[in-house]
Short mmCIF file of C-alpha atoms in Angstrom, two decimals:
data_model
loop_
_atom_site.label_atom_id
_atom_site.label_comp_id
_atom_site.label_asym_id
_atom_site.label_seq_id
_atom_site.Cartn_x
_atom_site.Cartn_y
_atom_site.Cartn_z
CA MET A 1 97.97 33.08 65.31
CA PRO A 2 94.99 33.87 63.01
CA PRO A 3 94.03 31.10 60.58
CA ARG A 4 95.48 31.43 57.10
CA PRO A 5 93.03 31.85 54.21
CA ALA A 6 91.61 28.58 52.91
CA GLY A 7 93.56 27.10 50.03
CA THR A 8 96.79 29.00 50.72
CA ARG A 9 100.07 27.15 51.18
CA PRO A 10 102.17 27.76 54.32
CA THR A 11 105.38 29.61 53.46
CA LEU A 12 108.82 30.02 55.00
CA SER A 13 107.81 33.58 55.83
CA LEU A 14 104.86 32.31 57.86
CA VAL A 15 107.10 29.85 59.68
CA ALA A 16 109.62 32.62 60.43
CA LYS A 17 106.90 34.95 61.69
CA THR A 18 105.43 32.23 63.91
CA ALA A 19 108.86 31.30 65.30
CA GLY A 20 109.88 34.94 65.80
CA THR A 21 112.94 34.61 63.59
CA SER A 22 114.06 35.24 60.01
CA VAL A 23 113.48 33.32 56.77
CA PRO A 24 117.24 32.57 56.37
CA THR A 25 117.28 31.09 59.88
CA VAL A 26 114.31 28.86 59.10
CA SER A 27 116.04 27.77 55.91
CA LYS A 28 119.22 26.94 57.88
CA VAL A 29 117.27 24.76 60.31
CA LEU A 30 115.66 22.84 57.43
CA ARG A 31 119.10 22.27 55.90
CA GLY A 32 120.58 21.06 59.20
CA GLY A 33 122.79 24.11 59.66
CA THR A 34 125.04 24.11 62.71
CA ASP A 35 125.11 27.85 63.41
CA VAL A 36 121.63 27.92 64.99
CA SER A 37 121.02 27.64 68.73
CA ALA A 38 119.11 24.68 70.14
CA GLU A 39 116.43 27.05 71.44
CA THR A 40 115.91 28.67 68.03
CA ARG A 41 115.92 25.28 66.32
CA ALA A 42 113.19 24.06 68.68
CA ARG A 43 111.08 27.17 68.03
CA VAL A 44 111.40 26.71 64.27
CA MET A 45 110.46 23.02 64.48
CA GLU A 46 107.40 23.86 66.55
CA ALA A 47 106.41 26.62 64.11
CA VAL A 48 106.80 24.24 61.18
CA ARG A 49 104.44 21.83 62.92
CA ALA A 50 101.99 24.54 63.92
CA VAL A 51 101.55 26.01 60.43
CA GLY A 52 101.86 22.71 58.56
CA TYR A 53 104.73 23.82 56.34
CA VAL A 54 106.11 21.27 53.84
CA ARG A 55 108.72 22.16 51.23
CA ARG A 56 107.29 22.09 47.71
CA ALA A 57 107.50 18.63 46.12
CA GLY A 58 110.64 18.04 44.09
CA SER A 59 112.53 21.08 45.38
CA ARG A 60 114.88 19.03 47.51
CA ASN A 61 115.40 16.04 45.22
CA GLU A 62 117.49 18.19 42.88
CA GLY A 63 120.04 18.45 45.69
CA VAL A 64 120.59 14.74 46.24
CA ARG A 65 122.13 14.10 42.82
CA ASP A 66 125.86 13.44 42.75
CA GLU A 67 128.28 13.24 39.85
CA ASN A 68 127.10 9.69 39.15
CA GLY A 69 123.40 10.55 39.11
CA TRP A 70 121.79 10.13 42.54
CA SER A 71 122.91 9.93 46.14
CA ASN A 72 123.89 6.36 47.03
CA VAL A 73 123.03 6.70 50.74
CA LEU A 74 119.73 6.16 52.52
CA ASP A 75 119.05 6.59 56.23
CA LEU A 76 117.38 3.99 58.45
CA VAL A 77 116.07 5.77 61.54
CA VAL A 78 115.06 3.70 64.58
CA THR A 79 114.45 4.29 68.27
CA HIS A 80 116.39 1.15 69.23
CA PHE A 81 118.45 -1.57 67.59
CA GLU A 82 117.83 -4.33 70.13
CA GLY A 83 115.64 -7.35 69.50
CA SER A 84 115.15 -9.98 66.83
CA TRP A 85 112.44 -8.05 64.99
CA ALA A 86 114.67 -5.01 64.50
CA ASN A 87 117.50 -7.25 63.33
CA LEU A 88 115.29 -8.94 60.74
CA LEU A 89 114.08 -5.60 59.43
CA VAL A 90 117.61 -4.20 59.23
CA ALA A 91 118.64 -7.32 57.30
CA GLY A 92 115.87 -6.72 54.77
CA VAL A 93 116.81 -3.06 54.36
CA GLY A 94 120.50 -3.87 54.01
CA ARG A 95 120.07 -6.62 51.44
CA GLU A 96 117.68 -4.65 49.23
CA ALA A 97 119.81 -1.51 49.50
CA ALA A 98 122.96 -3.43 48.53
CA ALA A 99 121.17 -4.90 45.51
CA ALA A 100 120.26 -1.35 44.47
CA GLY A 101 123.82 -0.07 44.94
CA LEU A 102 122.94 1.91 48.06
CA ASP A 103 124.66 2.25 51.42
CA VAL A 104 122.65 2.42 54.65
CA VAL A 105 123.33 4.81 57.52
CA LEU A 106 121.80 3.64 60.82
CA THR A 107 120.55 6.55 62.89
CA LEU A 108 119.31 6.28 66.47
CA ALA A 109 116.38 8.65 66.96
CA ASP A 110 117.36 9.72 70.47
CA PRO A 111 115.03 12.58 71.46
CA GLN A 112 117.87 14.08 73.53
CA SER A 113 120.23 14.41 70.53
CA ASP A 114 120.09 16.56 67.42
CA TRP A 115 120.09 13.58 65.05
CA VAL A 116 117.74 15.26 62.61
CA SER A 117 120.19 18.10 61.86
CA ARG A 118 122.98 15.62 61.18
CA LEU A 119 120.69 13.77 58.80
CA LEU A 120 119.61 16.95 57.01
CA ARG A 121 123.27 17.81 56.34
CA ARG A 122 123.84 14.49 54.56
CA ARG A 123 123.16 14.03 50.87
CA THR A 124 120.68 11.29 51.65
CA LEU A 125 118.34 9.71 49.13
CA GLY A 126 115.70 9.54 51.85
CA VAL A 127 114.68 8.06 55.18
CA ILE A 128 113.12 4.79 56.28
CA GLY A 129 111.68 5.21 59.77
CA THR A 130 110.73 2.28 61.96
CA LEU A 131 109.81 1.97 65.64
CA VAL A 132 109.31 5.74 65.51
CA ASP A 133 106.54 8.24 66.14
CA PRO A 134 105.86 10.31 62.99
CA ALA A 135 104.12 12.93 65.14
CA SER A 136 107.44 13.89 66.78
CA ALA A 137 108.97 17.31 66.13
CA GLN A 138 112.05 15.69 64.63
CA PHE A 139 110.10 13.85 61.96
CA GLY A 140 108.08 16.99 61.37
CA ALA A 141 111.34 18.71 60.42
CA LEU A 142 112.15 15.93 57.93
CA PHE A 143 108.72 16.21 56.31
CA ALA A 144 109.00 20.00 56.17
CA ALA A 145 112.46 19.82 54.61
CA GLY A 146 111.10 17.71 51.77
CA VAL A 147 113.15 14.60 52.63
CA PRO A 148 111.50 11.51 51.10
CA VAL A 149 110.30 9.34 53.99
CA VAL A 150 108.82 5.85 54.17
CA LEU A 151 107.52 4.68 57.54
CA VAL A 152 107.45 1.02 58.54
CA ASP A 153 104.30 0.18 60.55
CA PRO A 154 104.13 3.67 62.09
CA MET A 155 103.22 3.97 65.77
CA THR A 156 100.73 6.77 65.12
CA THR A 157 98.85 8.02 62.07
CA PRO A 158 101.36 9.46 59.57
CA PRO A 159 100.78 12.81 57.86
CA SER A 160 98.61 12.55 54.76
CA GLY A 161 101.47 12.92 52.31
CA VAL A 162 103.83 10.36 53.88
CA SER A 163 104.08 6.81 52.55
CA SER A 164 104.18 3.71 54.74
CA VAL A 165 104.69 -0.04 54.58
CA GLY A 166 103.12 -2.33 57.15
CA VAL A 167 101.53 -5.70 57.70
CA ALA A 168 97.93 -6.85 57.98
CA ASN A 169 97.81 -6.47 61.76
CA TRP A 170 94.02 -6.61 62.09
CA GLU A 171 93.86 -9.77 60.02
CA GLY A 172 96.64 -11.28 62.16
CA GLY A 173 94.64 -10.67 65.31
CA ARG A 174 91.61 -12.20 63.61
CA MET A 175 93.58 -15.34 62.74
CA ALA A 176 94.76 -15.73 66.33
CA ALA A 177 91.20 -15.50 67.67
CA GLU A 178 89.75 -17.84 65.07
CA HIS A 179 92.39 -20.45 65.91
CA LEU A 180 91.69 -20.34 69.64
CA LEU A 181 87.93 -20.42 69.09
CA SER A 182 88.31 -23.44 66.81
CA LEU A 183 89.96 -25.25 69.71
CA GLY A 184 87.01 -24.55 72.01
CA HIS A 185 88.50 -21.68 74.00
CA GLU A 186 85.89 -19.17 75.16
CA ARG A 187 87.56 -17.32 78.04
CA LEU A 188 90.38 -15.46 76.39
CA GLY A 189 93.09 -13.01 77.42
CA VAL A 190 95.14 -10.56 75.37
CA VAL A 191 98.55 -9.22 76.39
CA ALA A 192 98.70 -6.04 74.31
CA GLY A 193 101.58 -3.63 73.70
CA HIS A 194 101.06 0.12 74.19
CA ALA A 195 97.51 1.40 73.95
CA ARG A 196 98.53 4.29 71.66
CA HIS A 197 100.38 2.26 69.01
CA LEU A 198 98.35 1.81 65.83
CA PHE A 199 99.70 -1.63 64.94
CA GLY A 200 99.12 -2.94 68.46
CA ARG A 201 95.56 -1.61 68.57
CA ALA A 202 94.84 -3.21 65.20
CA ARG A 203 95.95 -6.63 66.49
CA VAL A 204 93.73 -6.32 69.56
CA ASP A 205 90.78 -5.05 67.50
CA GLY A 206 91.05 -7.91 65.01
CA PHE A 207 91.14 -10.43 67.86
CA ARG A 208 88.27 -8.84 69.75
CA GLY A 209 86.16 -8.41 66.61
CA VAL A 210 86.10 -12.17 65.99
CA ALA A 211 85.49 -12.99 69.64
CA ASP A 212 82.65 -10.47 69.93
CA THR A 213 80.81 -12.02 66.99
CA ALA A 214 81.34 -15.68 67.96
CA SER A 215 78.17 -17.68 67.38
CA SER A 216 78.13 -19.13 70.89
CA GLY A 217 77.79 -15.69 72.45
CA ALA A 218 79.72 -16.96 75.47
CA VAL A 219 83.21 -15.73 74.53
CA THR A 220 84.89 -13.23 76.85
CA VAL A 221 88.07 -11.24 76.17
CA SER A 222 90.18 -9.54 78.84
CA VAL A 223 93.03 -7.20 77.89
CA ALA A 224 96.14 -6.13 79.82
CA HIS A 225 99.08 -4.13 78.45
CA GLY A 226 102.60 -5.53 78.48
CA GLY A 227 104.44 -2.65 76.80
CA TRP A 228 106.27 -4.86 74.23
CA ASN A 229 108.44 -6.03 77.13
CA ARG A 230 108.97 -9.55 78.51
CA ALA A 231 108.89 -8.62 82.18
CA LYS A 232 105.89 -6.30 81.77
CA ALA A 233 104.10 -8.98 79.77
CA ALA A 234 104.62 -11.44 82.63
CA ALA A 235 103.08 -8.91 85.02
CA ALA A 236 100.19 -8.35 82.60
CA THR A 237 99.58 -12.12 82.47
CA HIS A 238 99.35 -12.26 86.25
CA THR A 239 96.88 -9.37 86.12
CA LEU A 240 94.70 -11.22 83.60
CA LEU A 241 94.66 -14.48 85.57
CA ASP A 242 94.13 -12.78 88.92
CA ALA A 243 91.01 -11.14 87.46
CA ASP A 244 89.80 -14.26 85.61
CA PRO A 245 91.42 -17.56 86.64
CA GLY A 246 89.23 -19.34 84.08
CA ILE A 247 91.13 -17.99 81.05
CA THR A 248 92.27 -20.88 78.84
CA GLY A 249 93.74 -19.03 75.83
CA ILE A 250 96.08 -16.03 75.67
CA PHE A 251 97.07 -13.96 72.64
CA ALA A 252 100.35 -12.08 73.09
CA CYS A 253 100.61 -9.26 70.54
CA ALA A 254 104.37 -9.88 70.10
CA ASP A 255 106.54 -12.97 70.47
CA SER A 256 108.76 -11.06 72.90
CA MET A 257 105.75 -10.69 75.19
CA ALA A 258 104.76 -14.33 74.68
CA LEU A 259 108.03 -15.19 76.44
CA GLY A 260 106.76 -13.20 79.41
CA VAL A 261 103.45 -15.08 79.25
CA TYR A 262 105.38 -18.36 79.45
CA ASP A 263 107.30 -17.01 82.46
CA ALA A 264 104.11 -16.08 84.31
CA LEU A 265 102.36 -19.36 83.56
CA GLY A 266 105.39 -21.33 84.73
CA ALA A 267 105.50 -19.32 87.95
CA ARG A 268 101.86 -20.23 88.57
CA GLY A 269 102.41 -23.92 87.87
CA LEU A 270 100.31 -23.80 84.68
CA ARG A 271 101.22 -25.89 81.64
CA VAL A 272 101.26 -24.81 77.98
CA PRO A 273 99.06 -25.87 76.23
CA GLU A 274 97.39 -28.36 78.62
CA ASP A 275 96.12 -25.62 80.94
CA ILE A 276 96.44 -22.48 78.80
CA SER A 277 97.10 -22.14 75.07
CA VAL A 278 99.31 -19.27 73.90
CA VAL A 279 99.48 -17.54 70.50
CA GLY A 280 102.14 -14.95 69.67
CA PHE A 281 102.71 -12.44 66.86
CA ASP A 282 105.87 -11.98 64.72
CA ASP A 283 107.35 -15.47 64.23
CA LEU A 284 110.76 -14.48 65.56
CA PRO A 285 113.49 -17.13 65.85
CA GLU A 286 112.67 -17.41 69.56
CA ALA A 287 109.23 -18.80 68.67
CA GLN A 288 110.88 -21.99 67.42
CA TYR A 289 113.43 -22.32 70.23
CA ILE A 290 111.23 -22.08 73.30
CA THR A 291 109.44 -25.12 74.71
CA PRO A 292 106.78 -25.80 73.66
CA GLY A 293 107.24 -24.18 70.26
CA LEU A 294 105.08 -21.07 69.93
CA THR A 295 102.06 -20.92 67.66
CA THR A 296 102.26 -17.42 66.24
CA VAL A 297 101.12 -15.02 63.55
CA ARG A 298 103.99 -14.55 61.13
CA GLN A 299 104.72 -11.09 59.82
CA PRO A 300 107.27 -10.88 56.98
CA SER A 301 109.78 -8.70 58.86
CA THR A 302 112.65 -8.98 56.39
CA GLU A 303 110.32 -8.42 53.46
CA LEU A 304 109.03 -5.26 55.18
CA GLY A 305 112.51 -3.77 55.11
CA ALA A 306 113.04 -4.70 51.46
CA ALA A 307 109.65 -3.26 50.44
CA ALA A 308 110.43 -0.01 52.26
CA VAL A 309 113.70 0.39 50.31
CA ARG A 310 111.96 -0.23 46.98
CA LEU A 311 109.22 2.28 47.79
CA LEU A 312 111.71 4.89 49.01
CA THR A 313 113.82 4.68 45.85
CA GLU A 314 110.68 5.04 43.72
CA LEU A 315 109.65 8.13 45.67
CA ALA A 316 113.10 9.73 45.72
CA ARG A 317 113.94 9.09 42.08
CA GLY A 318 110.45 9.36 40.62
CA GLU A 319 109.99 11.62 37.64
CA ASP A 320 106.69 12.86 39.06
CA GLY A 321 108.61 14.98 41.59
CA GLY A 322 106.83 13.32 44.49
CA SER A 323 103.41 14.55 43.38
CA ARG A 324 101.66 11.18 43.43
CA PRO A 325 99.49 10.25 46.44
CA ALA A 326 101.22 8.67 49.42
CA ALA A 327 101.44 4.88 49.19
CA ARG A 328 100.00 2.69 51.93
CA MET A 329 101.34 -0.85 51.44
CA LYS A 330 100.29 -3.84 53.57
CA LEU A 331 101.98 -7.23 53.51
CA ALA A 332 100.07 -10.37 54.43
CA THR A 333 100.31 -12.18 57.76
CA GLU A 334 99.84 -15.92 58.28
CA LEU A 335 99.27 -18.28 61.19
CA VAL A 336 102.13 -20.66 62.00
CA LEU A 337 101.00 -23.66 64.04
CA ARG A 338 103.30 -25.14 66.68
CA ALA A 339 102.84 -26.90 70.01
CA SER A 340 101.68 -24.03 72.28
CA THR A 341 98.00 -24.36 71.39
CA GLY A 342 95.61 -27.23 71.97
CA PRO A 343 91.97 -27.96 72.83
CA ALA A 344 90.51 -26.02 75.73
CA PRO A 345 90.52 -28.10 78.94
CA GLY A 346 87.44 -30.31 79.06
CA THR A 347 86.51 -29.77 75.40
CA ALA A 348 87.18 -31.44 72.07
CA SER A 349 88.73 -29.50 69.20
CA ARG A 350 86.21 -28.20 66.68
CA ARG A 351 88.79 -27.85 63.92
#
């Protein structure tokens, strides 16, 4: 497809031409119409992505008004419901939505189902997306249809016009490293999540940035990926310690993975924190219940959900028609000290 002239806006006609279909068919797909084949729908979604089509700001919002003013439903789209972090976020969304007189529809973003068409057929105020990839074709269809969207700590870089709410992940990683360094730890390990996830990379980068600039010049950092999963995190911990048995401090980029670190250390006969100190990230309820209690970087999970609802309602009901720049909100993280960290073996704390 030849490039369009600079400064021109992609049109439905261009999408239809690229997809090899008609303008009415493209319009049906972006309204969630049922009388379009799955093959045609996929071609249209790919064409939308290829040409960068986005419905003109404000054109859809006129359709979400009801007889009482505005739609009273918002959609929370997730890739899974399991886990304490997801539960905390859902609680924040639900409480803030209820206070605003809104109902929440929970939608599972299963790539094998046509969830996006069902959502487009609803008179939704907008979408909060969490634990999702904004680069997916399904989210591309939402953006193109002009549905207001707020992403919570997106996995990958969101499109330029899409707002997001997240936490200070880099600063959280920095806090974890500074704490371990203050206790005399110099041989450090990191159990990271997925290498491609923005928030996970930021936590690792913040941690490594502090370690790399430590005044002693003797600090080493080894990284293994645990995939946000307890069992995989245990395997990653074994990988770290097999490669460097001298590691005395480990940063797990999620509390769920810190549980796997505990499992691996126990299997090796190593004590927390006498032999190895452990720092997590999240401050989930599990961090207080395990023994010893987990030192961790707290992210305000419930507040994230509430902030996303407030931002979405501002975007969806704003008088500016959605023309203002996309918001990028970050909530602060903080270190919560418990019993899983202590002085490095053979050293005195420098706190």
